[in-house]
Amino acid sequence: MALSLEGRRLFPGQSARFAWVVSREEAFPFLLVALLVLHAAVWAWFGAASRSNFDYGGDMVETYAWGQAWQAGYFKHPPLSAWYTGAWFAMFPHTDLSYAWLASANTAVGLAGFALLCREFLDRRWTLACVAAAALTPGLTAMALRFNANAVLVSVWPLAMAFFVRAMNRGLTRDAIAAGLLCGLAMLGKYFSAMMLGALLLSALLNAPWRARLFSRTGFCIAAAFAICLLPHGLWLIGHDFAPMSYAREATGFNTDSATVRGLQFAARMLLFPALGLLLLWLTVKPQIRLDQFAAIVGKCLRPSTDPLWILALAPIVLSALMTAITAARTSTLWGLPMGMALILLVGSRLSAARSSAPRLRPAGLLLAVSWMAMAIAAPVYWHAGADRGDAALTEPRLELAQAVDELWTEEVGTRLPWVSGPMYLAASTAFYATSGPGYLSFNKPERCTPWVDANSVERDGRAIICSFRDPGCIAIGESLGGTTHDLTVRKSARGRTFEPVSYSVVIVAPAARSLGAVQ
């Protein structure tokens, strides 16, 4: 097969083996799909090869634990990230690599949505250049591998933007309904998506043709689909005392000290996110555009404008900074993972208008390939460096602990382990890794954190309570439930290395029927 790009053949030669010639237009979907697949594969490898135990604090295993029960909401966050994990692990094995694939596939979906958005403003070659540039932003690479309510926005924001722009440009009912549903899903990912929705609304209100569409059947379809998508979660919020809002107040710990400075710092970090991607874009226009000219074009992109694309790219950042300054929220950099993509598109559109010839894709592809190779090599090096330091995030034996708890339960009770409880990061990890596939039960506030779990079922089936070694409070609660305490010592062996053993205390609370039998 010969793919013609820039007047060159990617696979030179005229032999029968490569007799199939594909034109530039026909090559676009092939190259785009190849980019997305390679991006997902490289970052899945990086996620699996650079760490153990997922994120040490437990966000990823907690998201998995929520995904065991399909709810309209959870006490910390709206439900989309848990739905992702629930659906994924209903099909794929419970392994580190599988979870890494989920996180990287999420970024690939985001890039696909971004490509759809780019096509509303750019031709195919510029779209490829911008997607390649976006693939180098931190929000779609290492930072997105910690899959949680922040990372899930990477996939839904670009899709929501793309279909909103399509609806405004074309006025098709199907695009409007898709835009409304995707905007609803963005809010079901994280309420911070209100910044993106504000940008969409401003872009329509400040552009006359879009404003007319917004106040027509198109706008009604968007609003109706949005409301229908959010209705179940809204009813859930009412029935659960708006628990995620309460958690947000507790977690962010609103602080009026230097709120304006924090807002400006957030904006500065978001503007730095696409730095490496902008370097790639410059390589596509070099030497026709000098570096100083390129810098001038980037600078002009930051000047306030009513251009819809400018609003889509910059308004979420500006609104976030204003929200931080006004409410004194501790806005995290991780909330802005998807923001770098639209900035890439804004610069790409200005470059496209500034030069008549198409971008050079070969240097862009070379930079992307070098970056991927560097990350693939760096991942195991990073892991071994952390192992040398004795980093608990890499050396703690959570997989081995889950296997040991599984075996202990089978020996003591003779059935499959039904439920696990204890500190979240230990219990949820055990729920993920244990072969028995136990359900997770929150330890301290089950009625708030895992309200879907039936207390009668837990009492009937029994549970294992996993505690840090000789944690008196944890053990006392387990023993008050009629449990017996066992000390387990396990160690992690991975990649040819064996680490120091770690001890835990496990309280076995036997099934009610067995307990009654023992009393009799």
XYZ file of N, CA and C in Angstrom, residues 56 396-398 401-402 404-405 408 417 419-431 440-444 463-481 483-490 502-509:
189
model
N -1.655 5.737 44.525
C -1.470 5.248 45.886
C -2.628 5.645 46.802
N 4.165 -1.504 47.949
C 3.149 -2.082 48.842
C 2.453 -3.256 48.136
N 2.291 -4.379 48.814
C 1.781 -5.597 48.156
C 0.256 -5.702 48.165
N -0.406 -4.816 47.461
C -1.884 -4.845 47.501
C -2.443 -6.045 46.745
N -1.814 -8.942 49.017
C -2.731 -8.878 50.155
C -4.099 -9.415 49.769
N -4.606 -9.014 48.610
C -5.919 -9.483 48.161
C -5.932 -11.001 48.018
N -3.992 -13.113 49.615
C -3.885 -13.712 50.946
C -5.213 -13.652 51.693
N -5.928 -12.531 51.573
C -7.236 -12.408 52.232
C -8.219 -13.401 51.629
N -7.329 -16.770 53.064
C -7.683 -16.848 54.487
C -9.186 -17.060 54.660
N -15.139 -15.231 49.132
C -15.175 -13.984 49.898
C -16.272 -13.071 49.341
N -17.696 -9.972 50.854
C -17.622 -8.531 51.097
C -16.282 -8.195 51.747
N -15.747 -7.023 51.409
C -14.552 -6.517 52.078
C -14.822 -5.109 52.570
N -14.222 -4.781 53.716
C -14.377 -3.465 54.303
C -13.062 -3.081 54.955
N -13.001 -1.878 55.497
C -11.782 -1.360 56.092
C -11.408 -0.046 55.445
N -10.209 0.485 55.728
C -9.773 1.717 55.051
C -9.930 1.576 53.542
N -10.452 2.626 52.909
C -10.865 2.509 51.511
C -9.768 1.997 50.593
N -8.565 2.553 50.711
C -7.512 2.201 49.750
C -7.129 0.730 49.851
N -7.242 0.131 51.051
C -6.939 -1.291 51.202
C -8.128 -2.161 50.785
N -9.320 -1.807 51.254
C -10.491 -2.638 50.978
C -10.867 -2.593 49.497
N -10.839 -1.399 48.903
C -11.206 -1.299 47.483
C -10.167 -1.981 46.602
N -8.881 -1.920 46.983
C -7.855 -2.646 46.235
C -8.093 -4.143 46.308
N -8.466 -4.633 47.487
C -8.764 -6.056 47.639
C -9.979 -6.444 46.808
N -10.989 -5.571 46.791
C -12.169 -5.846 45.966
C -11.786 -5.959 44.494
N -17.535 -4.220 47.710
C -16.893 -3.274 48.627
C -17.948 -2.635 49.505
N -17.656 -2.570 50.813
C -18.531 -1.923 51.788
C -17.733 -0.861 52.509
N -18.207 0.393 52.487
C -17.516 1.465 53.197
C -17.452 1.148 54.683
N -16.343 1.509 55.311
C -16.083 1.117 56.684
C -16.725 2.059 57.700
N -16.515 3.361 57.514
C -16.944 4.315 58.536
C -18.376 4.799 58.364
N -18.108 -10.847 56.207
C -17.176 -9.950 55.519
C -15.793 -10.051 56.132
N -14.809 -9.604 55.350
C -13.443 -9.469 55.852
C -13.146 -7.982 55.997
N -12.654 -7.610 57.179
C -12.285 -6.218 57.443
C -10.767 -6.138 57.448
N -10.213 -5.361 56.541
C -8.766 -5.287 56.350
C -8.252 -4.017 57.024
N -7.294 -4.184 57.933
C -6.777 -3.064 58.717
C -5.276 -2.941 58.541
N -4.786 -1.727 58.664
C -3.346 -1.567 58.786
C -2.893 -2.341 60.023
N -1.646 -2.792 60.025
C -1.195 -3.707 61.081
C -1.438 -3.121 62.473
N -2.178 -3.886 63.230
C -2.477 -3.537 64.613
C -3.076 -2.142 64.744
N -4.023 -1.828 63.821
C -4.800 -0.593 63.925
C -5.892 -0.839 64.957
N -5.739 -0.342 66.179
C -6.665 -0.730 67.257
C -8.108 -0.340 66.982
N -8.324 0.834 66.387
C -9.690 1.252 66.118
C -10.376 0.354 65.117
N -9.685 0.047 64.021
C -10.231 -0.814 62.972
C -10.523 -2.211 63.525
N -9.544 -2.757 64.249
C -9.719 -4.112 64.804
C -10.855 -4.141 65.807
N -10.968 -3.112 66.656
C -12.022 -3.085 67.686
C -13.402 -3.111 67.054
N -13.561 -2.365 65.944
C -14.870 -2.368 65.271
C -15.177 -3.760 64.733
N -14.180 -4.391 64.116
C -14.392 -5.730 63.588
C -14.727 -6.735 64.668
N -14.015 -6.674 65.791
C -14.267 -7.632 66.876
C -15.608 -7.367 67.549
N -16.050 -6.098 67.530
C -17.368 -5.795 68.104
C -18.490 -6.421 67.283
N -18.170 -6.770 66.026
C -19.156 -7.424 65.160
C -19.067 -8.944 65.257
N -16.096 -10.646 65.060
C -15.041 -11.152 64.205
C -13.830 -11.646 64.969
N -12.997 -12.401 64.288
C -11.734 -12.889 64.839
C -10.586 -12.282 64.041
N -9.529 -11.875 64.746
C -8.428 -11.149 64.126
C -7.310 -12.092 63.712
N -6.784 -11.877 62.515
C -5.663 -12.654 61.986
C -4.621 -11.682 61.475
N -3.366 -11.964 61.732
C -2.276 -11.144 61.201
C -1.732 -11.784 59.931
N -1.626 -10.969 58.897
C -1.093 -11.436 57.618
C 0.162 -10.647 57.271
N 1.184 -11.344 56.837
C 2.409 -10.697 56.373
C 2.662 -11.152 54.938
N 2.717 -10.191 54.038
C 2.895 -10.494 52.617
C 3.937 -9.552 52.048
N 5.220 -6.659 54.412
C 4.328 -5.699 55.069
C 3.254 -6.495 55.810
N 2.940 -6.077 57.020
C 1.964 -6.798 57.838
C 0.637 -6.043 57.890
N -0.433 -6.819 57.929
C -1.791 -6.284 58.028
C -2.552 -7.122 59.049
N -3.629 -6.556 59.554
C -4.540 -7.319 60.408
C -5.860 -7.462 59.668
N -6.375 -8.680 59.635
C -7.626 -8.958 58.940
C -8.607 -9.553 59.936
N -9.773 -8.916 60.040
C -10.820 -9.410 60.932
C -11.843 -10.167 60.095
N -12.021 -11.442 60.394
C -12.997 -12.272 59.697
C -14.302 -12.252 60.469
N -15.324 -11.653 59.887
C -16.660 -11.662 60.474
C -17.449 -12.726 59.726
